[in-house]
PDB file of C-alpha atoms in Angstrom:
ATOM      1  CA  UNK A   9     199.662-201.509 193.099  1.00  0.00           C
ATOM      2  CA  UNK A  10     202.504-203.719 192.692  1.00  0.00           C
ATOM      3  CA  UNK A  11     205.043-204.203 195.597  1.00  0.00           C
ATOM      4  CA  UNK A  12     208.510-204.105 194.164  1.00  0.00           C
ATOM      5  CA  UNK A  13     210.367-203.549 197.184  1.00  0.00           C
ATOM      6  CA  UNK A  14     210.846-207.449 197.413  1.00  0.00           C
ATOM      7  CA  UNK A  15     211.885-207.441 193.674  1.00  0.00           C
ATOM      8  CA  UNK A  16     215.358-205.921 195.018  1.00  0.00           C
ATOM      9  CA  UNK A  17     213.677-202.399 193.745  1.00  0.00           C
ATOM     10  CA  UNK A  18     214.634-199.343 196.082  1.00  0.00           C
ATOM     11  CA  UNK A  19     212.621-196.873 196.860  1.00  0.00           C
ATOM     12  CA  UNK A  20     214.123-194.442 194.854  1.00  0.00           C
ATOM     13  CA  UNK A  21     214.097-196.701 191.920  1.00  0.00           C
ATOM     14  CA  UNK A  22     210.685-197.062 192.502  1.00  0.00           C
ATOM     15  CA  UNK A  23     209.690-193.444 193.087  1.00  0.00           C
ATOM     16  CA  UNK A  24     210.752-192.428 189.798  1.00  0.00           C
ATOM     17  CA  UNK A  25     208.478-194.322 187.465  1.00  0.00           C
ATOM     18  CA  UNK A  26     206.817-192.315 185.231  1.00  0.00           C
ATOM     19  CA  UNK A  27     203.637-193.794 186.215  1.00  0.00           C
ATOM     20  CA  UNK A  28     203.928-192.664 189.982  1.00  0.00           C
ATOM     21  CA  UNK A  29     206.282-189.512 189.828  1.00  0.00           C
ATOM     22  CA  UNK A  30     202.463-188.369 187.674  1.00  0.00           C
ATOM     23  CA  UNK A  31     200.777-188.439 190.633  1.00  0.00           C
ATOM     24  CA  UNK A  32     203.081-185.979 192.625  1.00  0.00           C
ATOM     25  CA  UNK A  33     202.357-187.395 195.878  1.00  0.00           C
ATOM     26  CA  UNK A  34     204.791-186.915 198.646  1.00  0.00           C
ATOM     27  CA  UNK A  35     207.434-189.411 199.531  1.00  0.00           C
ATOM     28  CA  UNK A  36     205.927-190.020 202.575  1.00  0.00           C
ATOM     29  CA  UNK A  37     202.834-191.126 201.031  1.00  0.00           C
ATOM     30  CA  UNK A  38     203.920-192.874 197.960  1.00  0.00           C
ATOM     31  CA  UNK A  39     206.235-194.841 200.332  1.00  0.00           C
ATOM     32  CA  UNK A  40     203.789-196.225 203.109  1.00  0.00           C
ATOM     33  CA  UNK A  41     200.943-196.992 200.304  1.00  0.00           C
ATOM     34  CA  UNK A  42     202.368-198.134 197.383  1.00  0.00           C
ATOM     35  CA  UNK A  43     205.856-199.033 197.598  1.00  0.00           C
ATOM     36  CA  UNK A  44     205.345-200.780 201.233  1.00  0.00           C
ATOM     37  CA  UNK A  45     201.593-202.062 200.779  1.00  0.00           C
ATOM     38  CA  UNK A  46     201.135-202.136 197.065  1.00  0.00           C
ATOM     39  CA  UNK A  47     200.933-205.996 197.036  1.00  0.00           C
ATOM     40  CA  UNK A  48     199.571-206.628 200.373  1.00  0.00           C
ATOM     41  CA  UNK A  49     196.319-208.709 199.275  1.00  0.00           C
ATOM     42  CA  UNK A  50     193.968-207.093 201.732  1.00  0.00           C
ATOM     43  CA  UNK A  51     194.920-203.865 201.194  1.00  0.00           C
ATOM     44  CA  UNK A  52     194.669-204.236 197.227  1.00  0.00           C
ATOM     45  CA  UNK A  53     191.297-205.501 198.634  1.00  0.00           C
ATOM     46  CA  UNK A  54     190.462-202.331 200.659  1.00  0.00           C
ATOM     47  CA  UNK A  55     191.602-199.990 198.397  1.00  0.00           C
ATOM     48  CA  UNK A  56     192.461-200.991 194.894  1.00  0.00           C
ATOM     49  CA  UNK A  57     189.198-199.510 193.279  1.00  0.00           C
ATOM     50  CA  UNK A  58     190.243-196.371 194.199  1.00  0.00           C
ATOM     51  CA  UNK A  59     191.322-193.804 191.317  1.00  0.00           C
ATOM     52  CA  UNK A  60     195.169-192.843 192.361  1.00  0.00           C
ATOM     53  CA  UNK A  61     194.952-190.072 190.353  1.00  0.00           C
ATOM     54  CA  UNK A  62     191.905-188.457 192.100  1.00  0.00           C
ATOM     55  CA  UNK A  63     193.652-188.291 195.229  1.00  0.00           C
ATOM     56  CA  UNK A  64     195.394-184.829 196.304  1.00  0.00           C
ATOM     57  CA  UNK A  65     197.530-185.827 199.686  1.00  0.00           C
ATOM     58  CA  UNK A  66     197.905-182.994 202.226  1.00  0.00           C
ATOM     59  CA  UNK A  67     199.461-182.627 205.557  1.00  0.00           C
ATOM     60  CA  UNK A  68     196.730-181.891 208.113  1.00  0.00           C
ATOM     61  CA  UNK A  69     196.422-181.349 212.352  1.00  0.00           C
ATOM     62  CA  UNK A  70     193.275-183.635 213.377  1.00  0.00           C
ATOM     63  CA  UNK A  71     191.963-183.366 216.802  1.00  0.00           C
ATOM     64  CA  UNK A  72     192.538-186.194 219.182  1.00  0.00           C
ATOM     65  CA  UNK A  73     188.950-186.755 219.284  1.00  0.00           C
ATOM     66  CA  UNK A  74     188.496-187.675 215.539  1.00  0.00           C
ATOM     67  CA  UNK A  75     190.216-190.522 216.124  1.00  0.00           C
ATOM     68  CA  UNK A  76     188.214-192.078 218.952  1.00  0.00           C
ATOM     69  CA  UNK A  77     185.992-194.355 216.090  1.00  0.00           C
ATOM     70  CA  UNK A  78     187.632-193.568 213.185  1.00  0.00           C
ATOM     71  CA  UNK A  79     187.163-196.801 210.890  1.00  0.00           C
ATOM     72  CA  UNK A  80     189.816-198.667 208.728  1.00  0.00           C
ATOM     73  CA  UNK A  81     189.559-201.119 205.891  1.00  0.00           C
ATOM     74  CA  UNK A  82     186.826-203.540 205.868  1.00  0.00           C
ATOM     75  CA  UNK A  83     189.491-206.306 205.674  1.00  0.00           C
ATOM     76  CA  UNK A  84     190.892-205.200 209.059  1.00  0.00           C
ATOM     77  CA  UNK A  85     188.045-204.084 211.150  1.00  0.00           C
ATOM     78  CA  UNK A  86     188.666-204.519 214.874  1.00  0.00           C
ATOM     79  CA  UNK A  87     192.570-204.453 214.453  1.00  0.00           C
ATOM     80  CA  UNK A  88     192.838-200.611 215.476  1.00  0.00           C
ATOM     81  CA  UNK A  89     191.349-201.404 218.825  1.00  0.00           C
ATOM     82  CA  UNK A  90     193.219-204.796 218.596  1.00  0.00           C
ATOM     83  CA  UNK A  91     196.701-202.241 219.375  1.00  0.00           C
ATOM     84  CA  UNK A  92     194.649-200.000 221.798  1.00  0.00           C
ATOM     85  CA  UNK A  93     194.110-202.930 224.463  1.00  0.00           C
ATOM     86  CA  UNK A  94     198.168-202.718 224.645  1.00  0.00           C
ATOM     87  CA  UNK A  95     199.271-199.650 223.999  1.00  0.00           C
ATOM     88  CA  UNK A  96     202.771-199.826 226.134  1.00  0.00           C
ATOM     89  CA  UNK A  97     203.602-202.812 224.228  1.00  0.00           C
ATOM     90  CA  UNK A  98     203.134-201.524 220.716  1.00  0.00           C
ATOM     91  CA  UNK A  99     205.677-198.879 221.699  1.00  0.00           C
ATOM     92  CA  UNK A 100     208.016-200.635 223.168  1.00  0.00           C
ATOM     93  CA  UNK A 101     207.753-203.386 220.504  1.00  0.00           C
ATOM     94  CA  UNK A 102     209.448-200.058 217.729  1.00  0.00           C
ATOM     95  CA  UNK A 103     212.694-198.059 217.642  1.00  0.00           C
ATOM     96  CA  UNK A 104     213.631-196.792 221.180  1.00  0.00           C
ATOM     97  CA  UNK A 105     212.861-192.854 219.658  1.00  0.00           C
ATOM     98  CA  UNK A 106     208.646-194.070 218.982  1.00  0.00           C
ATOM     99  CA  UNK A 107     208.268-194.466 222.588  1.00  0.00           C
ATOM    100  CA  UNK A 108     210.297-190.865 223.456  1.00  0.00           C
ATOM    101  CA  UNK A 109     208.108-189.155 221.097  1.00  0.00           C
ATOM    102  CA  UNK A 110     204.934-190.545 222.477  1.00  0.00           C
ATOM    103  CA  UNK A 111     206.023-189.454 225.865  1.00  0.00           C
ATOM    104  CA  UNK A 112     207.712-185.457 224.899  1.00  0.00           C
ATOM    105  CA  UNK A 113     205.090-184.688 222.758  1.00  0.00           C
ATOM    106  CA  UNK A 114     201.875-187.185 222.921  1.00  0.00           C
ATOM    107  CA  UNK A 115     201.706-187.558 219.036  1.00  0.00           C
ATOM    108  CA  UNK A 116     203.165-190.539 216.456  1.00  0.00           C
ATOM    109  CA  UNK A 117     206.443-189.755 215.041  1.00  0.00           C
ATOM    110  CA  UNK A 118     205.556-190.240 211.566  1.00  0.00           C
ATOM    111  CA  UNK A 119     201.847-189.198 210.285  1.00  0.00           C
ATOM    112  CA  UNK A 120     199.575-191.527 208.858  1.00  0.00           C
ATOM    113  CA  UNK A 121     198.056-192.154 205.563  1.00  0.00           C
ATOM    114  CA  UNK A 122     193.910-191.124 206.061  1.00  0.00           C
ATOM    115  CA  UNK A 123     191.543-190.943 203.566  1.00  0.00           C
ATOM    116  CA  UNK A 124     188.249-189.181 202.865  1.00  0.00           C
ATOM    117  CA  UNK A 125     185.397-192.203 203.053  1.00  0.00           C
ATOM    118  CA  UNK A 126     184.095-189.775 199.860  1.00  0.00           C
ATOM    119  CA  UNK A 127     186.229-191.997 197.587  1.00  0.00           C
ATOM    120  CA  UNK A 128     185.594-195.182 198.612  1.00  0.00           C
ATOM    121  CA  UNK A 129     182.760-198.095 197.972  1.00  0.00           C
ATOM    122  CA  UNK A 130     180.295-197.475 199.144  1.00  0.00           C
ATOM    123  CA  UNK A 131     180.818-193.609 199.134  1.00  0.00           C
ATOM    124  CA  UNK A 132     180.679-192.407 203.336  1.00  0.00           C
ATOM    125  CA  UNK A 133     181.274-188.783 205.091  1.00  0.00           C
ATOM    126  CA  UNK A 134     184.254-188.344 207.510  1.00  0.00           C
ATOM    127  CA  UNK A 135     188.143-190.137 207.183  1.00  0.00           C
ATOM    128  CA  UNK A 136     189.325-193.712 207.581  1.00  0.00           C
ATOM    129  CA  UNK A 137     192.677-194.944 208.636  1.00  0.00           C
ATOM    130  CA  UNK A 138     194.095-195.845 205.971  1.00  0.00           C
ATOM    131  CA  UNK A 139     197.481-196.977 206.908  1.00  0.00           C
ATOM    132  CA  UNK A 140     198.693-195.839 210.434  1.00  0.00           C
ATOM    133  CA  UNK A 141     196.194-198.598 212.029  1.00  0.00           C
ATOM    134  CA  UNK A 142     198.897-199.519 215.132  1.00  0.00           C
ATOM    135  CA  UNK A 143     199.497-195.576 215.486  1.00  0.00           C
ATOM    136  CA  UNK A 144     195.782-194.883 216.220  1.00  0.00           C
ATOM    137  CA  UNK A 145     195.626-197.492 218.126  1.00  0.00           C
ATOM    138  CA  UNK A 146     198.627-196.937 220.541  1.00  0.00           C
ATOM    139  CA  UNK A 147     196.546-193.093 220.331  1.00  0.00           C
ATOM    140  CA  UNK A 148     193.484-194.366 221.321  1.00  0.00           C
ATOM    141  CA  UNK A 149     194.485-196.936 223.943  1.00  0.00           C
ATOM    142  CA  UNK A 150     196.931-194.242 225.440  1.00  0.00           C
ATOM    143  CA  UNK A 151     193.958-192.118 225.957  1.00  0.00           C
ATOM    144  CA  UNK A 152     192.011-194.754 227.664  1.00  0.00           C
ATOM    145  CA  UNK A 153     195.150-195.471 230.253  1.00  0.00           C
ATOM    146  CA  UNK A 154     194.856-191.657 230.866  1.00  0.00           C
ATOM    147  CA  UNK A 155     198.637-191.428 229.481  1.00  0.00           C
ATOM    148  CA  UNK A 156     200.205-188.341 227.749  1.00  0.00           C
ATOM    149  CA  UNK A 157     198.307-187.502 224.645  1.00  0.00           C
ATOM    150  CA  UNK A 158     198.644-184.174 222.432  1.00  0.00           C
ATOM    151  CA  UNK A 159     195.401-182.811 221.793  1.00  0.00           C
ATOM    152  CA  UNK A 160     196.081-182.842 217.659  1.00  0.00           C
ATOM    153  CA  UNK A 161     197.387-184.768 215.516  1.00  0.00           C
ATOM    154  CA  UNK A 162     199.772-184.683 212.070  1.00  0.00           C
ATOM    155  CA  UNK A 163     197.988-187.264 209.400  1.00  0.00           C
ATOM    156  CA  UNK A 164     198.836-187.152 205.610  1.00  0.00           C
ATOM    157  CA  UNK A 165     194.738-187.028 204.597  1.00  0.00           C
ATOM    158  CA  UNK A 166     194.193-187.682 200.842  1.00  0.00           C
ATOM    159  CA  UNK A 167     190.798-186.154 199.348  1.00  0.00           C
ATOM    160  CA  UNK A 168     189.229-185.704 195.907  1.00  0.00           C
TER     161      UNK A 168
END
């Protein structure tokens, strides 16, 4: 899980190695996991047991309410509720069109990565943020304020 987008690599470059283009994930996914995290130290921690090739990645509508304790990473417990306390700001702190689509349509503009607690040490039931952890906070802290919230969600949920 080597990061080689500060090698100069593009993400295009990147995409195509044989070794990734095997595991026919989407873009989407491949981009936000591996190409953007792949050398992040605590999320090598997290997640670097896991068998890449035992993951199928699908685009799924989850309820609002799965989200309310949805877990992350043992290396970053407590930061999803971290970005709920300040929801406002975690919009306004991205691109100008974030904050538009969390006020047309309640919902993050771009899905994020989930993934069944089934693969993971020590195996658990149910789905854990696996990168996205601002999103569902902003989602859960927006709920709390009482501000405009969609009652589903678009993740990217990867599963055995």
């Amino acid at each position: 899980m080597e990061r080689r987008q500060d090698g100069g690599l593009s993400f295009e470059r990147f995409r195509s190695d044989p070794a990734l283009t095997a595991l026919r994930w989407p873009d989407a996914v491949l981009r936000d996991f591996l190409f953007d995290h792949g050398d992040n130290g605590t999320f090598a921690d997290d997640y670097g047991n896991l068998d890449l090739t035992a993951i199928t990645w699908t685009l799924e509508t989850i309820p609002s309410a799965d989200f309310h304790t949805m877990p992350t990473g043992e290396s970053e417990v407590g930061l999803i509720e971290h970005f709920a306390k300040n929801p406002v700001h975690w919009v306004a702190v991205r691109a100008p069109e974030v904050g538009r689509h969390w006020e047309n349509h309640g919902t993050w503009l771009r899905p994020p990565l989930l993934i069944d607690r089934g693969l993971l040490a020590p195996v658990s039931s149910g789905l854990q943020v696996l990168e996205g952890r601002t999103r569902v906070g902003v989602l859960r802290g927006r709920l709390r304020e009482q501000l405009h919230v969609a009652a589903e969600h678009q993740a990217w949920v990867g599963r055995s």
